[in-house]
PDB file of C-alpha atoms and ligand atoms in Angstrom:
ATOM      1  CA  MET A   1      33.363  -2.165  69.112  1.00 52.00           C
ATOM      2  CA  ASN A   2      36.009  -3.823  67.065  1.00 67.00           C
ATOM      3  CA  SER A   3      33.773  -3.987  64.120  1.00 90.00           C
ATOM      4  CA  GLU A   4      32.919  -0.304  64.606  1.00 94.00           C
ATOM      5  CA  TRP A   5      36.646   0.426  64.437  1.00 96.00           C
ATOM      6  CA  ALA A   6      36.946  -1.572  61.117  1.00 96.00           C
ATOM      7  CA  LYS A   7      33.950   0.146  59.652  1.00 97.00           C
ATOM      8  CA  LEU A   8      35.222   3.570  60.660  1.00 97.00           C
ATOM      9  CA  GLU A   9      38.624   2.823  59.083  1.00 97.00           C
ATOM     10  CA  GLN A  10      36.856   1.801  55.871  1.00 97.00           C
ATOM     11  CA  GLN A  11      34.174   4.529  55.636  1.00 97.00           C
ATOM     12  CA  LEU A  12      36.022   7.669  57.038  1.00 98.00           C
ATOM     13  CA  PRO A  13      37.907   8.704  53.777  1.00 98.00           C
ATOM     14  CA  ALA A  14      34.560   8.912  51.727  1.00 98.00           C
ATOM     15  CA  MET A  15      32.671  10.552  54.590  1.00 98.00           C
ATOM     16  CA  LEU A  16      35.411  13.182  54.837  1.00 98.00           C
ATOM     17  CA  GLU A  17      35.355  13.877  51.148  1.00 98.00           C
ATOM     18  CA  GLU A  18      31.548  14.388  51.306  1.00 98.00           C
ATOM     19  CA  SER A  19      31.990  16.778  54.218  1.00 98.00           C
ATOM     20  CA  ARG A  20      34.722  18.639  52.545  1.00 98.00           C
ATOM     21  CA  LYS A  21      32.194  20.151  50.114  1.00 98.00           C
ATOM     22  CA  GLN A  22      31.002  22.173  53.131  1.00 98.00           C
ATOM     23  CA  ALA A  23      34.176  24.089  53.260  1.00 98.00           C
ATOM     24  CA  ALA A  24      33.012  26.124  50.326  1.00 97.00           C
ATOM     25  CA  LYS A  25      30.253  27.584  52.543  1.00 97.00           C
ATOM     26  CA  GLY A  26      32.664  28.979  55.074  1.00 97.00           C
ATOM     27  CA  ASN A  27      35.534  31.557  55.238  1.00 97.00           C
ATOM     28  CA  VAL A  28      38.886  31.388  56.795  1.00 96.00           C
ATOM     29  CA  ALA A  29      39.204  33.858  59.815  1.00 96.00           C
ATOM     30  CA  GLU A  30      40.971  37.054  58.941  1.00 94.00           C
ATOM     31  CA  TYR A  31      40.596  39.215  62.060  1.00 94.00           C
ATOM     32  CA  ILE A  32      43.937  37.666  63.127  1.00 94.00           C
ATOM     33  CA  PRO A  33      45.829  38.325  59.851  1.00 95.00           C
ATOM     34  CA  GLU A  34      48.105  35.414  60.022  1.00 95.00           C
ATOM     35  CA  LEU A  35      45.162  33.021  60.159  1.00 96.00           C
ATOM     36  CA  ALA A  36      44.050  34.113  56.742  1.00 95.00           C
ATOM     37  CA  PHE A  37      46.924  32.044  55.077  1.00 95.00           C
ATOM     38  CA  ALA A  38      45.352  28.714  55.929  1.00 97.00           C
ATOM     39  CA  PRO A  39      44.035  26.510  52.992  1.00 97.00           C
ATOM     40  CA  ALA A  40      40.230  27.103  52.986  1.00 97.00           C
ATOM     41  CA  ASP A  41      39.293  23.732  51.481  1.00 97.00           C
ATOM     42  CA  ALA A  42      41.409  21.634  53.850  1.00 98.00           C
ATOM     43  CA  LEU A  43      39.682  18.958  55.997  1.00 98.00           C
ATOM     44  CA  GLY A  44      41.539  16.337  58.083  1.00 98.00           C
ATOM     45  CA  ILE A  45      40.774  14.144  61.040  1.00 98.00           C
ATOM     46  CA  THR A  46      42.501  11.837  63.403  1.00 98.00           C
ATOM     47  CA  VAL A  47      40.836   9.338  65.730  1.00 98.00           C
ATOM     48  CA  ILE A  48      42.592   7.464  68.534  1.00 98.00           C
ATOM     49  CA  ASP A  49      41.157   4.853  70.805  1.00 97.00           C
ATOM     50  CA  LEU A  50      42.083   3.811  74.292  1.00 96.00           C
ATOM     51  CA  GLN A  51      44.368   0.987  73.037  1.00 94.00           C
ATOM     52  CA  GLY A  52      46.344   3.560  71.059  1.00 92.00           C
ATOM     53  CA  ARG A  53      45.043   2.661  67.675  1.00 97.00           C
ATOM     54  CA  MET A  54      44.860   5.535  65.259  1.00 98.00           C
ATOM     55  CA  ILE A  55      42.747   6.258  62.090  1.00 98.00           C
ATOM     56  CA  THR A  56      43.515   9.242  59.953  1.00 98.00           C
ATOM     57  CA  ALA A  57      41.987  10.824  56.841  1.00 98.00           C
ATOM     58  CA  GLY A  58      42.372  13.805  54.604  1.00 98.00           C
ATOM     59  CA  ASP A  59      44.629  16.693  55.586  1.00 98.00           C
ATOM     60  CA  CYS A  60      45.353  15.343  59.017  1.00 95.00           C
ATOM     61  CA  ARG A  61      49.088  16.435  58.780  1.00 95.00           C
ATOM     62  CA  LEU A  62      48.236  20.145  58.607  1.00 98.00           C
ATOM     63  CA  SER A  63      49.683  22.263  61.395  1.00 98.00           C
ATOM     64  CA  PHE A  64      47.504  24.981  62.890  1.00 98.00           C
ATOM     65  CA  THR A  65      47.015  26.900  66.119  1.00 98.00           C
ATOM     66  CA  MET A  66      44.759  25.801  68.991  1.00 98.00           C
ATOM     67  CA  GLN A  67      43.070  29.194  69.481  1.00 98.00           C
ATOM     68  CA  SER A  68      40.014  28.618  71.658  1.00 97.00           C
ATOM     69  CA  ILE A  69      40.508  24.945  72.008  1.00 98.00           C
ATOM     70  CA  SER A  70      43.366  25.799  74.354  1.00 98.00           C
ATOM     71  CA  LYS A  71      40.855  27.389  76.798  1.00 98.00           C
ATOM     72  CA  VAL A  72      39.625  23.935  77.845  1.00 98.00           C
ATOM     73  CA  TYR A  73      43.091  22.952  79.098  1.00 98.00           C
ATOM     74  CA  THR A  74      44.097  26.354  80.648  1.00 98.00           C
ATOM     75  CA  LEU A  75      40.838  26.011  82.588  1.00 98.00           C
ATOM     76  CA  LEU A  76      41.964  22.540  83.813  1.00 98.00           C
ATOM     77  CA  LEU A  77      45.356  23.916  84.783  1.00 98.00           C
ATOM     78  CA  ALA A  78      43.704  26.827  86.609  1.00 98.00           C
ATOM     79  CA  LEU A  79      41.396  24.466  88.472  1.00 98.00           C
ATOM     80  CA  MET A  80      44.550  22.305  89.424  1.00 98.00           C
ATOM     81  CA  ASP A  81      46.218  25.567  90.609  1.00 98.00           C
ATOM     82  CA  ASN A  82      43.280  27.346  92.449  1.00 98.00           C
ATOM     83  CA  GLY A  83      40.638  24.656  93.058  1.00 98.00           C
ATOM     84  CA  GLU A  84      36.948  25.074  92.116  1.00 98.00           C
ATOM     85  CA  GLU A  85      36.079  27.815  94.537  1.00 98.00           C
ATOM     86  CA  GLY A  86      39.074  29.924  93.410  1.00 97.00           C
ATOM     87  CA  VAL A  87      38.152  29.569  89.807  1.00 98.00           C
ATOM     88  CA  PHE A  88      34.417  30.023  90.037  1.00 97.00           C
ATOM     89  CA  ALA A  89      34.755  33.099  92.166  1.00 96.00           C
ATOM     90  CA  LYS A  90      36.064  34.818  88.949  1.00 96.00           C
ATOM     91  CA  VAL A  91      34.034  33.111  86.126  1.00 96.00           C
ATOM     92  CA  GLY A  92      30.524  31.666  85.886  1.00 94.00           C
ATOM     93  CA  LYS A  93      29.237  28.367  84.624  1.00 94.00           C
ATOM     94  CA  GLU A  94      26.556  29.406  82.123  1.00 89.00           C
ATOM     95  CA  PRO A  95      26.433  29.798  78.323  1.00 89.00           C
ATOM     96  CA  THR A  96      25.952  33.411  77.040  1.00 86.00           C
ATOM     97  CA  GLY A  97      24.110  32.900  73.702  1.00 82.00           C
ATOM     98  CA  ASP A  98      26.419  35.668  72.464  1.00 83.00           C
ATOM     99  CA  ASP A  99      29.490  35.668  70.233  1.00 84.00           C
ATOM    100  CA  PHE A 100      32.667  34.417  71.792  1.00 86.00           C
ATOM    101  CA  ASN A 101      34.227  37.909  71.951  1.00 86.00           C
ATOM    102  CA  SER A 102      31.125  39.780  73.078  1.00 83.00           C
ATOM    103  CA  MET A 103      31.307  42.444  75.739  1.00 80.00           C
ATOM    104  CA  LEU A 104      27.502  42.811  76.095  1.00 80.00           C
ATOM    105  CA  LYS A 105      26.815  40.759  79.256  1.00 80.00           C
ATOM    106  CA  LEU A 106      29.751  42.030  81.158  1.00 80.00           C
ATOM    107  CA  GLU A 107      28.009  45.281  81.692  1.00 76.00           C
ATOM    108  CA  LEU A 108      24.548  43.957  81.697  1.00 75.00           C
ATOM    109  CA  VAL A 109      24.530  41.429  84.395  1.00 76.00           C
ATOM    110  CA  GLU A 110      25.944  41.772  87.965  1.00 74.00           C
ATOM    111  CA  PRO A 111      28.547  40.966  89.296  1.00 76.00           C
ATOM    112  CA  GLY A 112      30.338  41.543  85.942  1.00 84.00           C
ATOM    113  CA  ILE A 113      32.328  38.278  85.901  1.00 91.00           C
ATOM    114  CA  PRO A 114      32.432  36.545  82.552  1.00 93.00           C
ATOM    115  CA  PHE A 115      29.661  33.929  82.094  1.00 93.00           C
ATOM    116  CA  ASN A 116      32.017  31.061  81.469  1.00 95.00           C
ATOM    117  CA  PRO A 117      35.671  30.220  80.973  1.00 97.00           C
ATOM    118  CA  LEU A 118      35.374  29.354  77.226  1.00 96.00           C
ATOM    119  CA  ILE A 119      34.401  32.880  75.934  1.00 95.00           C
ATOM    120  CA  ASN A 120      37.289  35.232  75.507  1.00 95.00           C
ATOM    121  CA  ALA A 121      36.582  37.319  78.513  1.00 95.00           C
ATOM    122  CA  GLY A 122      36.450  34.110  80.740  1.00 96.00           C
ATOM    123  CA  ALA A 123      39.600  32.669  79.218  1.00 97.00           C
ATOM    124  CA  ILE A 124      41.476  35.951  79.718  1.00 97.00           C
ATOM    125  CA  VAL A 125      40.552  35.761  83.482  1.00 97.00           C
ATOM    126  CA  ILE A 126      41.651  32.119  83.505  1.00 98.00           C
ATOM    127  CA  SER A 127      45.047  33.173  82.106  1.00 98.00           C
ATOM    128  CA  SER A 128      45.380  35.497  85.145  1.00 98.00           C
ATOM    129  CA  LEU A 129      44.857  32.504  87.497  1.00 98.00           C
ATOM    130  CA  ILE A 130      47.601  30.288  86.279  1.00 98.00           C
ATOM    131  CA  HIS A 131      50.310  30.153  88.831  1.00 98.00           C
ATOM    132  CA  GLY A 132      53.770  31.396  87.936  1.00 97.00           C
ATOM    133  CA  ALA A 133      56.193  34.113  89.098  1.00 96.00           C
ATOM    134  CA  ASP A 134      55.916  36.076  85.784  1.00 96.00           C
ATOM    135  CA  PRO A 135      54.223  35.664  82.335  1.00 97.00           C
ATOM    136  CA  ASP A 136      57.085  33.499  81.024  1.00 98.00           C
ATOM    137  CA  GLU A 137      56.844  31.056  83.793  1.00 98.00           C
ATOM    138  CA  LYS A 138      53.077  30.867  83.291  1.00 98.00           C
ATOM    139  CA  VAL A 139      53.511  30.144  79.638  1.00 98.00           C
ATOM    140  CA  GLU A 140      56.175  27.564  80.422  1.00 98.00           C
ATOM    141  CA  ARG A 141      53.835  25.793  82.866  1.00 98.00           C
ATOM    142  CA  ILE A 142      50.974  25.806  80.280  1.00 98.00           C
ATOM    143  CA  LEU A 143      53.361  24.423  77.656  1.00 98.00           C
ATOM    144  CA  ALA A 144      54.695  21.708  80.038  1.00 98.00           C
ATOM    145  CA  PHE A 145      51.100  20.626  80.816  1.00 98.00           C
ATOM    146  CA  PHE A 146      49.987  20.641  77.122  1.00 98.00           C
ATOM    147  CA  ARG A 147      53.144  18.748  76.121  1.00 98.00           C
ATOM    148  CA  LYS A 148      52.291  15.906  78.512  1.00 97.00           C
ATOM    149  CA  LEU A 149      48.644  15.758  77.395  1.00 98.00           C
ATOM    150  CA  ALA A 150      49.649  15.819  73.685  1.00 98.00           C
ATOM    151  CA  ASP A 151      52.535  13.422  74.289  1.00 97.00           C
ATOM    152  CA  ASP A 152      54.936  15.666  72.424  1.00 98.00           C
ATOM    153  CA  PRO A 153      57.757  17.459  74.185  1.00 98.00           C
ATOM    154  CA  SER A 154      58.353  19.654  71.214  1.00 98.00           C
ATOM    155  CA  LEU A 155      55.022  21.443  71.414  1.00 98.00           C
ATOM    156  CA  SER A 156      55.328  25.246  71.250  1.00 98.00           C
ATOM    157  CA  TYR A 157      53.614  28.415  70.226  1.00 98.00           C
ATOM    158  CA  ASN A 158      53.693  29.859  66.794  1.00 98.00           C
ATOM    159  CA  LYS A 159      55.471  33.285  67.008  1.00 98.00           C
ATOM    160  CA  ASP A 160      53.989  34.639  63.845  1.00 98.00           C
ATOM    161  CA  VAL A 161      50.431  33.932  64.953  1.00 98.00           C
ATOM    162  CA  TYR A 162      51.110  35.155  68.457  1.00 98.00           C
ATOM    163  CA  LEU A 163      52.525  38.518  67.162  1.00 98.00           C
ATOM    164  CA  SER A 164      49.748  38.867  64.690  1.00 97.00           C
ATOM    165  CA  GLU A 165      47.096  38.408  67.305  1.00 97.00           C
ATOM    166  CA  LYS A 166      48.956  40.670  69.767  1.00 97.00           C
ATOM    167  CA  ARG A 167      49.106  43.510  67.121  1.00 97.00           C
ATOM    168  CA  THR A 168      45.486  43.287  66.232  1.00 97.00           C
ATOM    169  CA  ALA A 169      43.733  42.284  69.468  1.00 95.00           C
ATOM    170  CA  HIS A 170      41.851  45.520  70.118  1.00 95.00           C
ATOM    171  CA  ARG A 171      38.714  43.753  71.097  1.00 94.00           C
ATOM    172  CA  ASN A 172      40.355  41.362  73.590  1.00 96.00           C
ATOM    173  CA  ARG A 173      42.336  44.337  74.965  1.00 97.00           C
ATOM    174  CA  SER A 174      39.200  46.221  75.603  1.00 95.00           C
ATOM    175  CA  LEU A 175      37.566  43.215  77.293  1.00 94.00           C
ATOM    176  CA  ALA A 176      40.584  42.808  79.567  1.00 96.00           C
ATOM    177  CA  TYR A 177      40.606  46.458  80.561  1.00 95.00           C
ATOM    178  CA  PHE A 178      36.990  46.290  81.205  1.00 93.00           C
ATOM    179  CA  LEU A 179      37.529  43.312  83.460  1.00 94.00           C
ATOM    180  CA  LYS A 180      40.277  45.291  85.247  1.00 95.00           C
ATOM    181  CA  ASP A 181      37.867  48.140  85.807  1.00 92.00           C
ATOM    182  CA  ASN A 182      35.311  45.743  87.173  1.00 91.00           C
ATOM    183  CA  GLU A 183      38.112  44.374  89.503  1.00 92.00           C
ATOM    184  CA  VAL A 184      37.622  40.852  88.110  1.00 94.00           C
ATOM    185  CA  LEU A 185      41.329  41.270  87.258  1.00 95.00           C
ATOM    186  CA  ASP A 186      42.812  42.357  90.602  1.00 91.00           C
ATOM    187  CA  GLU A 187      44.443  45.733  90.987  1.00 88.00           C
ATOM    188  CA  ASP A 188      47.998  44.245  91.108  1.00 91.00           C
ATOM    189  CA  ILE A 189      47.460  42.525  87.726  1.00 94.00           C
ATOM    190  CA  ASP A 190      49.161  43.848  84.599  1.00 97.00           C
ATOM    191  CA  VAL A 191      46.584  43.570  81.842  1.00 97.00           C
ATOM    192  CA  GLU A 192      49.183  43.359  79.054  1.00 97.00           C
ATOM    193  CA  GLU A 193      50.945  40.549  80.868  1.00 98.00           C
ATOM    194  CA  VAL A 194      47.760  38.555  81.178  1.00 98.00           C
ATOM    195  CA  LEU A 195      46.927  39.116  77.478  1.00 98.00           C
ATOM    196  CA  ASP A 196      50.414  37.927  76.515  1.00 98.00           C
ATOM    197  CA  VAL A 197      49.789  34.642  78.326  1.00 98.00           C
ATOM    198  CA  TYR A 198      46.419  34.426  76.602  1.00 98.00           C
ATOM    199  CA  PHE A 199      47.757  35.134  73.045  1.00 98.00           C
ATOM    200  CA  LYS A 200      50.602  32.682  73.555  1.00 98.00           C
ATOM    201  CA  HIS A 201      48.335  29.808  74.603  1.00 98.00           C
ATOM    202  CA  CYS A 202      45.913  30.516  71.815  1.00 98.00           C
ATOM    203  CA  SER A 203      48.976  30.306  69.357  1.00 98.00           C
ATOM    204  CA  ILE A 204      50.198  26.900  70.421  1.00 98.00           C
ATOM    205  CA  GLU A 205      50.742  24.879  67.250  1.00 98.00           C
ATOM    206  CA  ILE A 206      49.374  21.457  66.859  1.00 98.00           C
ATOM    207  CA  ASN A 207      47.959  18.975  64.392  1.00 98.00           C
ATOM    208  CA  CYS A 208      44.979  16.612  64.518  1.00 98.00           C
ATOM    209  CA  ARG A 209      46.944  13.874  66.187  1.00 98.00           C
ATOM    210  CA  HIS A 210      47.812  16.149  69.155  1.00 98.00           C
ATOM    211  CA  LEU A 211      44.163  17.161  69.494  1.00 98.00           C
ATOM    212  CA  ALA A 212      43.018  13.572  69.411  1.00 98.00           C
ATOM    213  CA  ARG A 213      45.469  12.635  72.038  1.00 98.00           C
ATOM    214  CA  MET A 214      44.561  15.614  74.276  1.00 98.00           C
ATOM    215  CA  ALA A 215      40.979  14.578  73.926  1.00 98.00           C
ATOM    216  CA  LEU A 216      41.814  10.972  74.713  1.00 98.00           C
ATOM    217  CA  VAL A 217      43.107  11.971  78.180  1.00 98.00           C
ATOM    218  CA  LEU A 218      39.607  13.456  78.879  1.00 98.00           C
ATOM    219  CA  THR A 219      37.971  10.463  77.342  1.00 97.00           C
ATOM    220  CA  ASN A 220      39.914   8.437  79.911  1.00 97.00           C
ATOM    221  CA  ASP A 221      38.850  10.666  82.930  1.00 97.00           C
ATOM    222  CA  GLY A 222      42.181  12.475  83.124  1.00 98.00           C
ATOM    223  CA  VAL A 223      44.430   9.366  83.217  1.00 97.00           C
ATOM    224  CA  ASP A 224      47.143   8.976  80.579  1.00 96.00           C
ATOM    225  CA  PRO A 225      45.978   5.959  78.659  1.00 94.00           C
ATOM    226  CA  HIS A 226      49.561   4.665  78.014  1.00 92.00           C
ATOM    227  CA  THR A 227      51.441   5.408  81.267  1.00 95.00           C
ATOM    228  CA  GLY A 228      48.494   5.150  83.662  1.00 96.00           C
ATOM    229  CA  GLU A 229      49.547   8.432  85.298  1.00 97.00           C
ATOM    230  CA  GLU A 230      46.849  10.693  86.490  1.00 98.00           C
ATOM    231  CA  LEU A 231      47.343  13.961  84.637  1.00 98.00           C
ATOM    232  CA  ILE A 232      44.068  15.731  85.666  1.00 98.00           C
ATOM    233  CA  PRO A 233      41.792  14.926  88.557  1.00 98.00           C
ATOM    234  CA  ARG A 234      38.603  13.302  87.464  1.00 98.00           C
ATOM    235  CA  ARG A 235      36.305  15.930  88.867  1.00 98.00           C
ATOM    236  CA  TYR A 236      37.999  18.615  86.754  1.00 98.00           C
ATOM    237  CA  VAL A 237      37.764  16.626  83.651  1.00 98.00           C
ATOM    238  CA  GLN A 238      33.995  16.277  84.404  1.00 98.00           C
ATOM    239  CA  ILE A 239      33.731  20.142  84.741  1.00 98.00           C
ATOM    240  CA  ALA A 240      35.648  20.617  81.461  1.00 98.00           C
ATOM    241  CA  LYS A 241      33.525  18.107  79.492  1.00 98.00           C
ATOM    242  CA  THR A 242      30.358  19.743  80.855  1.00 98.00           C
ATOM    243  CA  PHE A 243      31.562  23.148  79.600  1.00 98.00           C
ATOM    244  CA  MET A 244      32.361  21.550  76.219  1.00 98.00           C
ATOM    245  CA  ILE A 245      28.800  20.398  75.811  1.00 97.00           C
ATOM    246  CA  SER A 246      27.210  23.706  76.942  1.00 96.00           C
ATOM    247  CA  CYS A 247      29.742  26.187  75.582  1.00 95.00           C
ATOM    248  CA  GLY A 248      32.383  24.434  73.556  1.00 97.00           C
ATOM    249  CA  MET A 249      30.978  25.400  70.062  1.00 96.00           C
ATOM    250  CA  TYR A 250      30.250  28.946  71.055  1.00 91.00           C
ATOM    251  CA  ASN A 251      26.666  30.066  70.571  1.00 90.00           C
ATOM    252  CA  ALA A 252      26.064  27.042  68.306  1.00 95.00           C
ATOM    253  CA  SER A 253      26.629  24.489  71.246  1.00 96.00           C
ATOM    254  CA  GLY A 254      22.891  23.645  71.590  1.00 96.00           C
ATOM    255  CA  GLU A 255      22.607  22.861  67.920  1.00 97.00           C
ATOM    256  CA  PHE A 256      25.797  20.703  67.943  1.00 98.00           C
ATOM    257  CA  ALA A 257      24.552  18.915  71.192  1.00 98.00           C
ATOM    258  CA  ILE A 258      21.389  17.999  69.271  1.00 98.00           C
ATOM    259  CA  GLN A 259      23.120  16.994  66.040  1.00 98.00           C
ATOM    260  CA  ALA A 260      26.232  15.296  67.420  1.00 98.00           C
ATOM    261  CA  GLY A 261      25.781  14.963  71.248  1.00 98.00           C
ATOM    262  CA  ILE A 262      29.467  14.675  72.132  1.00 98.00           C
ATOM    263  CA  PRO A 263      31.684  17.061  74.032  1.00 98.00           C
ATOM    264  CA  ALA A 264      33.717  19.341  71.622  1.00 98.00           C
ATOM    265  CA  LYS A 265      35.660  22.499  71.527  1.00 98.00           C
ATOM    266  CA  SER A 266      36.335  24.570  68.425  1.00 98.00           C
ATOM    267  CA  GLY A 267      38.877  27.269  67.556  1.00 98.00           C
ATOM    268  CA  VAL A 268      38.960  30.050  64.978  1.00 97.00           C
ATOM    269  CA  ALA A 269      41.947  28.406  63.203  1.00 98.00           C
ATOM    270  CA  GLY A 270      39.399  25.770  62.272  1.00 98.00           C
ATOM    271  CA  GLY A 271      40.414  23.012  64.687  1.00 98.00           C
ATOM    272  CA  ILE A 272      37.823  20.961  66.666  1.00 98.00           C
ATOM    273  CA  LEU A 273      38.730  18.735  69.578  1.00 98.00           C
ATOM    274  CA  ALA A 274      35.997  16.114  70.344  1.00 98.00           C
ATOM    275  CA  LEU A 275      35.715  12.923  72.248  1.00 98.00           C
ATOM    276  CA  VAL A 276      33.390   9.942  72.493  1.00 97.00           C
ATOM    277  CA  PRO A 277      33.344   9.313  76.275  1.00 90.00           C
ATOM    278  CA  GLY A 278      35.072   6.146  77.308  1.00 89.00           C
ATOM    279  CA  ARG A 279      36.097   5.379  73.683  1.00 95.00           C
ATOM    280  CA  TYR A 280      37.852   7.827  71.304  1.00 98.00           C
ATOM    281  CA  GLY A 281      39.728  11.053  71.220  1.00 98.00           C
ATOM    282  CA  ILE A 282      39.182  13.030  67.939  1.00 98.00           C
ATOM    283  CA  GLY A 283      41.072  15.924  66.323  1.00 98.00           C
ATOM    284  CA  VAL A 284      39.660  17.698  63.245  1.00 98.00           C
ATOM    285  CA  ILE A 285      40.844  20.546  61.106  1.00 98.00           C
ATOM    286  CA  GLY A 286      38.959  22.520  58.577  1.00 98.00           C
ATOM    287  CA  PRO A 287      39.926  26.177  58.384  1.00 98.00           C
ATOM    288  CA  ALA A 288      36.833  27.602  56.600  1.00 98.00           C
ATOM    289  CA  LEU A 289      34.412  28.754  59.356  1.00 98.00           C
ATOM    290  CA  ASN A 290      30.716  29.598  59.459  1.00 97.00           C
ATOM    291  CA  LYS A 291      29.423  32.830  60.929  1.00 94.00           C
ATOM    292  CA  LYS A 292      29.579  31.579  64.466  1.00 93.00           C
ATOM    293  CA  GLY A 293      33.261  30.754  64.173  1.00 94.00           C
ATOM    294  CA  ASN A 294      33.075  26.883  63.820  1.00 97.00           C
ATOM    295  CA  SER A 295      34.568  24.917  60.959  1.00 98.00           C
ATOM    296  CA  THR A 296      31.859  24.247  58.431  1.00 98.00           C
ATOM    297  CA  ALA A 297      33.235  21.022  57.107  1.00 98.00           C
ATOM    298  CA  GLY A 298      34.503  19.959  60.492  1.00 98.00           C
ATOM    299  CA  VAL A 299      31.126  20.285  62.120  1.00 98.00           C
ATOM    300  CA  ASP A 300      29.439  18.533  59.265  1.00 98.00           C
ATOM    301  CA  LEU A 301      31.894  15.513  59.477  1.00 98.00           C
ATOM    302  CA  LEU A 302      31.429  15.168  63.330  1.00 98.00           C
ATOM    303  CA  GLU A 303      27.716  15.314  63.065  1.00 98.00           C
ATOM    304  CA  LYS A 304      27.685  12.724  60.382  1.00 98.00           C
ATOM    305  CA  LEU A 305      29.993  10.455  62.223  1.00 98.00           C
ATOM    306  CA  SER A 306      28.039  10.688  65.383  1.00 98.00           C
ATOM    307  CA  GLN A 307      24.766  10.013  63.656  1.00 98.00           C
ATOM    308  CA  ALA A 308      26.251   7.091  61.602  1.00 97.00           C
ATOM    309  CA  TYR A 309      27.843   5.358  64.686  1.00 97.00           C
ATOM    310  CA  ASP A 310      25.287   6.459  67.359  1.00 97.00           C
ATOM    311  CA  TRP A 311      27.828   8.358  69.425  1.00 97.00           C
ATOM    312  CA  SER A 312      25.364  10.925  71.108  1.00 98.00           C
ATOM    313  CA  MET A 313      25.555  10.809  74.809  1.00 96.00           C
ATOM    314  CA  PHE A 314      21.838  11.643  75.030  1.00 96.00           C
TER     315      PHE A 314
HETATM  316  N1  LIG B 401      37.268  31.695  69.084  1.00 72.86           N
HETATM  317  C1  LIG B 401      38.566  31.598  69.181  1.00 72.86           C
HETATM  318  O1  LIG B 401      39.258  30.675  68.835  1.00 72.86           O
HETATM  319  C2  LIG B 401      39.054  32.953  69.690  1.00 72.86           C
HETATM  320  C3  LIG B 401      40.640  32.697  70.082  1.00 72.86           C
HETATM  321  C4  LIG B 401      41.388  33.965  69.490  1.00 72.86           C
HETATM  322  N2  LIG B 401      42.695  33.902  69.932  1.00 72.86           N
HETATM  323  C5  LIG B 401      40.729  35.294  70.013  1.00 72.86           C
HETATM  324  O2  LIG B 401      40.969  35.671  71.161  1.00 72.86           O
HETATM  325  O3  LIG B 401      39.986  35.957  69.391  1.00 72.86           O
END
């Protein structure tokens, strides 16, 4: 393993430059206007191991918003707040095969609960399950949890991205009102308040090091590798990692499982959080996306790394 680390350190910069070429095949997300300002040809990566060693390459300093990556950790907080039964009464456990913001199956399949917590409809329901007296308290609890996981007390959400999404989220708004009509969001729930929590956690600003560190806690079964504190019960980490394999890369999760075979979660700002179980936490940023909403260069780099170092779990 030590020799793998040394090889990785040596080979990563060249591999990254090779994968960067894939950025030209993608486009930066524009449906949230503020995301369109991201540098399309950027690619960066940070890898951290359980001893706390770190390797970085490319544009690893770039700041960006978590977007859908945050859904893995709001799911974990919702599980810690409500238990498995409470959560899975409201969201399912199956991939959809549809786009992440699709409404299709909500009407098509009874009982109208979202198929899983990583599509937008599912994550909006998860936002409604986070404990807190009001939206501000819920957001504060999410931030406090994420700060511990990322080991950075200054973590916060990006106001410009939050407001940009809030202004333009017609589709998410329609999903949420549909869920309210289906009574998946209870009668006493204010839809706009739930959406506000959702937009804010999607707008949490991070860099590759934060992602790698958040992944490392999952790699280590929920235990902070440095303090030894249990931050997440192991059972819930197991659930989150399973969802990352089956749904983490949207409707390209099957393809990614075949090519890379490691748990991962992408977001439309171009971030990917990935982990090599028992070994590494990985954060990647590459803002240019393919049609399914995953970073073109980021996916290419993770697939090449996994194949070169035999990381697939399968
Ligand atoms: N796929 C994503 O990253 C989607 C998150 C984004 N905030 C949205 O709701 O559309």
